[in-house]
Short mmCIF file of the C-alpha atoms (twelve columns), coordinates in Angstrom:
data_MODEL
# 
_entry.id   MODEL 
# 
loop_
_atom_site.group_PDB 
_atom_site.id 
_atom_site.type_symbol 
_atom_site.label_atom_id 
_atom_site.label_alt_id 
_atom_site.label_comp_id 
_atom_site.label_asym_id 
_atom_site.label_seq_id 
_atom_site.Cartn_x 
_atom_site.Cartn_y 
_atom_site.Cartn_z 
_atom_site.pdbx_PDB_model_num 
ATOM 1   C CA . MET A 1   164.813 40.316 -141.355 1 
ATOM 2   C CA . ILE A 2   161.315 41.731 -141.698 1 
ATOM 3   C CA . ASN A 3   159.496 41.263 -144.862 1 
ATOM 4   C CA . LEU A 4   155.959 42.319 -145.286 1 
ATOM 5   C CA . ALA A 5   155.590 41.216 -148.951 1 
ATOM 6   C CA . GLY A 6   156.014 44.649 -150.298 1 
ATOM 7   C CA . HIS A 7   153.095 46.390 -148.167 1 
ATOM 8   C CA . CYS A 8   155.841 48.597 -146.758 1 
ATOM 9   C CA . ASP A 9   159.452 49.038 -146.123 1 
ATOM 10  C CA . PRO A 10  160.517 48.498 -142.412 1 
ATOM 11  C CA . THR A 11  163.976 49.687 -143.104 1 
ATOM 12  C CA . THR A 12  162.861 53.145 -143.598 1 
ATOM 13  C CA . ASN A 13  160.431 52.844 -140.652 1 
ATOM 14  C CA . GLY A 14  157.604 52.897 -143.344 1 
ATOM 15  C CA . CYS A 15  155.302 50.320 -141.699 1 
ATOM 16  C CA . THR A 16  154.261 52.175 -138.689 1 
ATOM 17  C CA . GLY A 17  151.316 53.575 -140.629 1 
ATOM 18  C CA . LEU A 18  149.840 49.937 -140.420 1 
ATOM 19  C CA . SER A 19  149.230 50.468 -136.950 1 
ATOM 20  C CA . SER A 20  145.804 52.150 -137.469 1 
ATOM 21  C CA . ASP A 21  144.677 49.104 -139.892 1 
ATOM 22  C CA . ILE A 22  145.707 46.481 -137.504 1 
ATOM 23  C CA . LYS A 23  143.769 48.235 -134.666 1 
ATOM 24  C CA . SER A 24  140.841 48.599 -137.119 1 
ATOM 25  C CA . CYS A 25  140.927 44.907 -137.779 1 
ATOM 26  C CA . GLN A 26  141.138 43.904 -134.076 1 
ATOM 27  C CA . ALA A 27  138.216 46.178 -133.181 1 
ATOM 28  C CA . LYS A 28  136.180 44.067 -135.436 1 
ATOM 29  C CA . GLY A 29  137.446 40.963 -133.526 1 
ATOM 30  C CA . ILE A 30  140.060 39.734 -135.986 1 
ATOM 31  C CA . LYS A 31  143.242 38.346 -134.763 1 
ATOM 32  C CA . VAL A 32  146.401 39.827 -136.304 1 
ATOM 33  C CA . MET A 33  149.585 37.755 -136.118 1 
ATOM 34  C CA . LEU A 34  153.041 38.026 -137.236 1 
ATOM 35  C CA . SER A 35  154.311 34.986 -139.292 1 
ATOM 36  C CA . LEU A 36  157.823 33.671 -138.836 1 
ATOM 37  C CA . GLY A 37  159.870 31.638 -141.121 1 
ATOM 38  C CA . GLY A 38  158.593 31.281 -144.707 1 
ATOM 39  C CA . ALA A 39  160.208 29.349 -147.692 1 
ATOM 40  C CA . ALA A 40  162.997 31.771 -148.524 1 
ATOM 41  C CA . GLY A 41  166.279 32.508 -146.902 1 
ATOM 42  C CA . SER A 42  168.235 30.693 -144.200 1 
ATOM 43  C CA . TYR A 43  167.103 30.747 -140.588 1 
ATOM 44  C CA . TYR A 44  167.458 28.555 -137.341 1 
ATOM 45  C CA . LEU A 45  167.451 28.899 -133.544 1 
ATOM 46  C CA . ALA A 46  170.999 27.998 -132.114 1 
ATOM 47  C CA . SER A 47  169.836 27.135 -128.663 1 
ATOM 48  C CA . ALA A 48  167.069 27.538 -125.978 1 
ATOM 49  C CA . GLU A 49  168.875 30.784 -125.064 1 
ATOM 50  C CA . ASP A 50  168.610 32.020 -128.708 1 
ATOM 51  C CA . ALA A 51  164.990 31.163 -128.463 1 
ATOM 52  C CA . ARG A 52  164.567 33.158 -125.254 1 
ATOM 53  C CA . GLN A 53  166.070 36.270 -126.949 1 
ATOM 54  C CA . VAL A 54  164.060 35.947 -130.071 1 
ATOM 55  C CA . ALA A 55  160.838 35.706 -127.743 1 
ATOM 56  C CA . THR A 56  162.123 38.870 -125.883 1 
ATOM 57  C CA . TYR A 57  162.589 40.775 -129.146 1 
ATOM 58  C CA . LEU A 58  159.179 39.740 -130.491 1 
ATOM 59  C CA . TRP A 59  157.399 40.581 -127.284 1 
ATOM 60  C CA . ASN A 60  159.167 44.069 -127.118 1 
ATOM 61  C CA . ASN A 61  158.648 44.914 -130.872 1 
ATOM 62  C CA . PHE A 62  155.322 43.457 -131.933 1 
ATOM 63  C CA . LEU A 63  153.516 42.229 -128.720 1 
ATOM 64  C CA . GLY A 64  152.649 43.882 -125.487 1 
ATOM 65  C CA . GLY A 65  156.346 44.910 -124.583 1 
ATOM 66  C CA . LYS A 66  157.956 48.389 -125.019 1 
ATOM 67  C CA . SER A 67  160.653 49.335 -127.546 1 
ATOM 68  C CA . SER A 68  161.759 52.525 -129.185 1 
ATOM 69  C CA . SER A 69  161.883 50.868 -132.647 1 
ATOM 70  C CA . ARG A 70  158.513 48.973 -133.010 1 
ATOM 71  C CA . PRO A 71  158.173 48.376 -136.915 1 
ATOM 72  C CA . LEU A 72  154.445 48.336 -136.796 1 
ATOM 73  C CA . GLY A 73  154.016 51.243 -134.339 1 
ATOM 74  C CA . ASP A 74  152.160 51.035 -131.152 1 
ATOM 75  C CA . ALA A 75  149.674 48.345 -132.463 1 
ATOM 76  C CA . VAL A 76  149.984 45.010 -130.263 1 
ATOM 77  C CA . LEU A 77  149.660 42.090 -132.216 1 
ATOM 78  C CA . ASP A 78  147.654 38.988 -131.069 1 
ATOM 79  C CA . GLY A 79  150.391 36.602 -131.479 1 
ATOM 80  C CA . ILE A 80  152.875 34.556 -133.502 1 
ATOM 81  C CA . ASP A 81  152.385 32.295 -136.420 1 
ATOM 82  C CA . PHE A 82  155.194 29.699 -137.039 1 
ATOM 83  C CA . ASP A 83  155.561 29.015 -140.665 1 
ATOM 84  C CA . ILE A 84  158.984 27.027 -140.535 1 
ATOM 85  C CA . GLU A 85  159.754 25.565 -143.931 1 
ATOM 86  C CA . GLY A 86  163.549 25.674 -143.640 1 
ATOM 87  C CA . GLY A 87  166.412 25.420 -141.192 1 
ATOM 88  C CA . THR A 88  166.396 22.750 -138.411 1 
ATOM 89  C CA . ASN A 89  163.404 21.544 -136.278 1 
ATOM 90  C CA . GLN A 90  165.437 22.548 -132.899 1 
ATOM 91  C CA . HIS A 91  164.194 24.947 -130.343 1 
ATOM 92  C CA . TRP A 92  161.125 26.212 -131.996 1 
ATOM 93  C CA . ASP A 93  159.230 24.455 -129.116 1 
ATOM 94  C CA . ASP A 94  161.349 26.405 -126.582 1 
ATOM 95  C CA . LEU A 95  160.415 29.609 -128.587 1 
ATOM 96  C CA . ALA A 96  156.701 28.741 -128.509 1 
ATOM 97  C CA . ARG A 97  156.944 28.236 -124.755 1 
ATOM 98  C CA . TYR A 98  158.769 31.320 -123.950 1 
ATOM 99  C CA . LEU A 99  156.199 33.459 -126.183 1 
ATOM 100 C CA . SER A 100 153.262 31.616 -124.276 1 
ATOM 101 C CA . ALA A 101 154.638 32.574 -120.968 1 
ATOM 102 C CA . TYR A 102 154.253 36.194 -121.832 1 
ATOM 103 C CA . SER A 103 150.476 35.659 -121.698 1 
ATOM 104 C CA . ASN A 104 150.842 35.948 -117.770 1 
ATOM 105 C CA . LYS A 105 151.835 39.696 -118.377 1 
ATOM 106 C CA . GLY A 106 148.387 40.457 -119.479 1 
ATOM 107 C CA . LYS A 107 146.884 40.151 -122.978 1 
ATOM 108 C CA . LYS A 108 147.120 36.433 -124.121 1 
ATOM 109 C CA . VAL A 109 149.642 35.661 -126.821 1 
ATOM 110 C CA . HIS A 110 148.215 33.523 -129.566 1 
ATOM 111 C CA . LEU A 111 150.371 30.882 -131.154 1 
ATOM 112 C CA . SER A 112 149.546 29.157 -134.501 1 
ATOM 113 C CA . ALA A 113 151.472 27.017 -136.870 1 
ATOM 114 C CA . ALA A 114 151.007 26.418 -140.841 1 
ATOM 115 C CA . PRO A 115 152.482 22.860 -141.336 1 
ATOM 116 C CA . GLN A 116 153.422 21.840 -144.762 1 
ATOM 117 C CA . CYS A 117 151.492 18.565 -145.544 1 
ATOM 118 C CA . PRO A 118 153.687 17.586 -148.321 1 
ATOM 119 C CA . PHE A 119 156.581 17.354 -146.051 1 
ATOM 120 C CA . LEU A 120 154.837 15.699 -143.137 1 
ATOM 121 C CA . MET A 121 152.870 12.447 -142.729 1 
ATOM 122 C CA . PRO A 122 149.928 12.336 -143.219 1 
ATOM 123 C CA . GLY A 123 149.670 14.408 -146.244 1 
ATOM 124 C CA . LEU A 124 146.271 16.035 -146.872 1 
ATOM 125 C CA . GLU A 125 145.628 16.174 -150.623 1 
ATOM 126 C CA . TYR A 126 142.266 16.323 -151.856 1 
ATOM 127 C CA . SER A 127 143.592 14.954 -155.094 1 
ATOM 128 C CA . SER A 128 144.067 11.471 -153.682 1 
ATOM 129 C CA . GLY A 129 140.582 11.324 -152.745 1 
ATOM 130 C CA . MET A 130 138.114 12.303 -149.895 1 
ATOM 131 C CA . THR A 131 138.669 8.995  -147.967 1 
ATOM 132 C CA . ASP A 132 142.496 9.960  -147.581 1 
ATOM 133 C CA . LEU A 133 141.697 13.572 -146.763 1 
ATOM 134 C CA . GLU A 134 139.191 12.577 -144.093 1 
ATOM 135 C CA . GLN A 135 141.447 9.988  -142.539 1 
ATOM 136 C CA . ALA A 136 144.411 12.696 -142.382 1 
ATOM 137 C CA . TRP A 137 142.028 15.470 -140.991 1 
ATOM 138 C CA . LYS A 138 141.170 12.939 -138.145 1 
ATOM 139 C CA . GLN A 139 144.707 12.463 -137.486 1 
ATOM 140 C CA . TRP A 140 145.507 16.363 -137.555 1 
ATOM 141 C CA . THR A 141 142.538 17.012 -135.029 1 
ATOM 142 C CA . SER A 142 143.841 14.535 -132.588 1 
ATOM 143 C CA . ILE A 143 146.840 16.507 -131.730 1 
ATOM 144 C CA . LYS A 144 146.888 18.819 -128.873 1 
ATOM 145 C CA . ALA A 145 145.376 22.252 -130.409 1 
ATOM 146 C CA . THR A 146 142.408 24.376 -129.985 1 
ATOM 147 C CA . HIS A 147 141.604 24.904 -133.505 1 
ATOM 148 C CA . ILE A 148 142.628 23.198 -136.918 1 
ATOM 149 C CA . PHE A 149 142.248 25.340 -140.068 1 
ATOM 150 C CA . LEU A 150 142.331 23.735 -143.567 1 
ATOM 151 C CA . GLY A 151 145.002 25.603 -145.535 1 
ATOM 152 C CA . LEU A 152 144.313 26.044 -149.284 1 
ATOM 153 C CA . PRO A 153 145.974 27.698 -152.041 1 
ATOM 154 C CA . ALA A 154 143.664 30.654 -153.141 1 
ATOM 155 C CA . SER A 155 144.317 29.793 -156.877 1 
ATOM 156 C CA . PRO A 156 145.977 27.020 -158.919 1 
ATOM 157 C CA . SER A 157 149.062 29.211 -159.249 1 
ATOM 158 C CA . ALA A 158 149.430 29.980 -155.509 1 
ATOM 159 C CA . ALA A 159 151.161 26.689 -154.879 1 
ATOM 160 C CA . GLY A 160 152.484 23.618 -156.598 1 
ATOM 161 C CA . SER A 161 149.806 21.369 -155.776 1 
ATOM 162 C CA . GLY A 162 146.727 21.109 -153.566 1 
ATOM 163 C CA . PHE A 163 144.263 23.297 -155.153 1 
ATOM 164 C CA . ILE A 164 140.740 22.405 -154.552 1 
ATOM 165 C CA . SER A 165 137.977 24.371 -156.529 1 
ATOM 166 C CA . THR A 166 135.452 26.539 -154.535 1 
ATOM 167 C CA . ASP A 167 132.568 23.940 -155.630 1 
ATOM 168 C CA . ASP A 168 134.541 20.816 -154.564 1 
ATOM 169 C CA . LEU A 169 135.387 22.709 -151.359 1 
ATOM 170 C CA . THR A 170 131.877 23.615 -150.445 1 
ATOM 171 C CA . SER A 171 130.227 20.320 -151.734 1 
ATOM 172 C CA . GLN A 172 132.640 17.819 -150.605 1 
ATOM 173 C CA . VAL A 173 135.293 18.873 -148.418 1 
ATOM 174 C CA . LEU A 174 133.738 21.336 -145.831 1 
ATOM 175 C CA . PRO A 175 130.552 18.827 -145.260 1 
ATOM 176 C CA . ALA A 176 133.216 16.292 -144.287 1 
ATOM 177 C CA . ILE A 177 135.315 18.147 -141.910 1 
ATOM 178 C CA . LYS A 178 133.140 20.960 -140.205 1 
ATOM 179 C CA . GLY A 179 131.618 18.447 -137.814 1 
ATOM 180 C CA . SER A 180 134.935 18.310 -135.928 1 
ATOM 181 C CA . ASP A 181 134.989 20.189 -132.665 1 
ATOM 182 C CA . LYS A 182 138.309 21.411 -133.660 1 
ATOM 183 C CA . TYR A 183 137.259 22.814 -137.026 1 
ATOM 184 C CA . GLY A 184 138.287 26.388 -137.069 1 
ATOM 185 C CA . GLY A 185 137.810 27.531 -140.602 1 
ATOM 186 C CA . VAL A 186 139.843 27.826 -143.656 1 
ATOM 187 C CA . MET A 187 143.320 29.646 -144.148 1 
ATOM 188 C CA . LEU A 188 143.963 30.940 -147.794 1 
ATOM 189 C CA . TRP A 189 147.385 31.502 -149.446 1 
ATOM 190 C CA . ASP A 190 147.568 34.393 -149.926 1 
ATOM 191 C CA . LYS A 191 145.821 37.642 -150.174 1 
ATOM 192 C CA . TYR A 192 147.149 38.557 -153.404 1 
ATOM 193 C CA . HIS A 193 146.156 35.258 -155.075 1 
ATOM 194 C CA . ASP A 194 142.603 35.570 -153.436 1 
ATOM 195 C CA . ASP A 195 142.172 39.013 -154.839 1 
ATOM 196 C CA . GLN A 196 143.040 37.752 -158.214 1 
ATOM 197 C CA . SER A 197 140.656 34.657 -158.034 1 
ATOM 198 C CA . GLY A 198 137.865 35.934 -155.629 1 
ATOM 199 C CA . TYR A 199 138.256 32.369 -153.683 1 
ATOM 200 C CA . SER A 200 137.239 33.840 -150.386 1 
ATOM 201 C CA . SER A 201 134.190 35.614 -151.683 1 
ATOM 202 C CA . ALA A 202 133.021 32.353 -153.218 1 
ATOM 203 C CA . ILE A 203 133.271 30.284 -150.081 1 
ATOM 204 C CA . LYS A 204 132.699 32.767 -147.090 1 
ATOM 205 C CA . ASN A 205 129.047 31.902 -146.610 1 
ATOM 206 C CA . GLN A 206 129.945 28.110 -146.365 1 
ATOM 207 C CA . VAL A 207 132.923 28.304 -144.126 1 
# 
């Protein structure tokens, strides 16, 4: 199932018009990724072979492959984001390996993941204090990854917890984590809430 948050209807081939928007962002150096998973619905990978088939589908329909039914037209996305909040924890590593292997065919396939801190240890909640956040940040940045982004709700209503005011973010949090070699920036959930709150505009010169 393809759900593009109401921006278009893929069931009627109504998302191909986004191709020019994607290319415009990429021309400015912005990576455009397709996110898998999410909080709703039931999904899982049944086997390594299942993961291989999903990787092939993603390559042909969204990345550098060929298909007669590309939902986003001829735009070639930069990679795949894993937002796995449901199902099992099996075979996502297989999917990542199969997707990564397509980098050998030309354009690099970027992979990213959005781990949900409330369900993992260590948690990374500012409300428990800067000491806990800094310790958690150090643990997260010790993993094998090129960049770590700090994920934040763009408004208090965007998530059940974890909201950090723009003042606290720029005066307390960012100075504590920006020194890390793996600091990549800030990820906000989501554009709708950011449009309402103006969060990104308030922090963009500090990130």
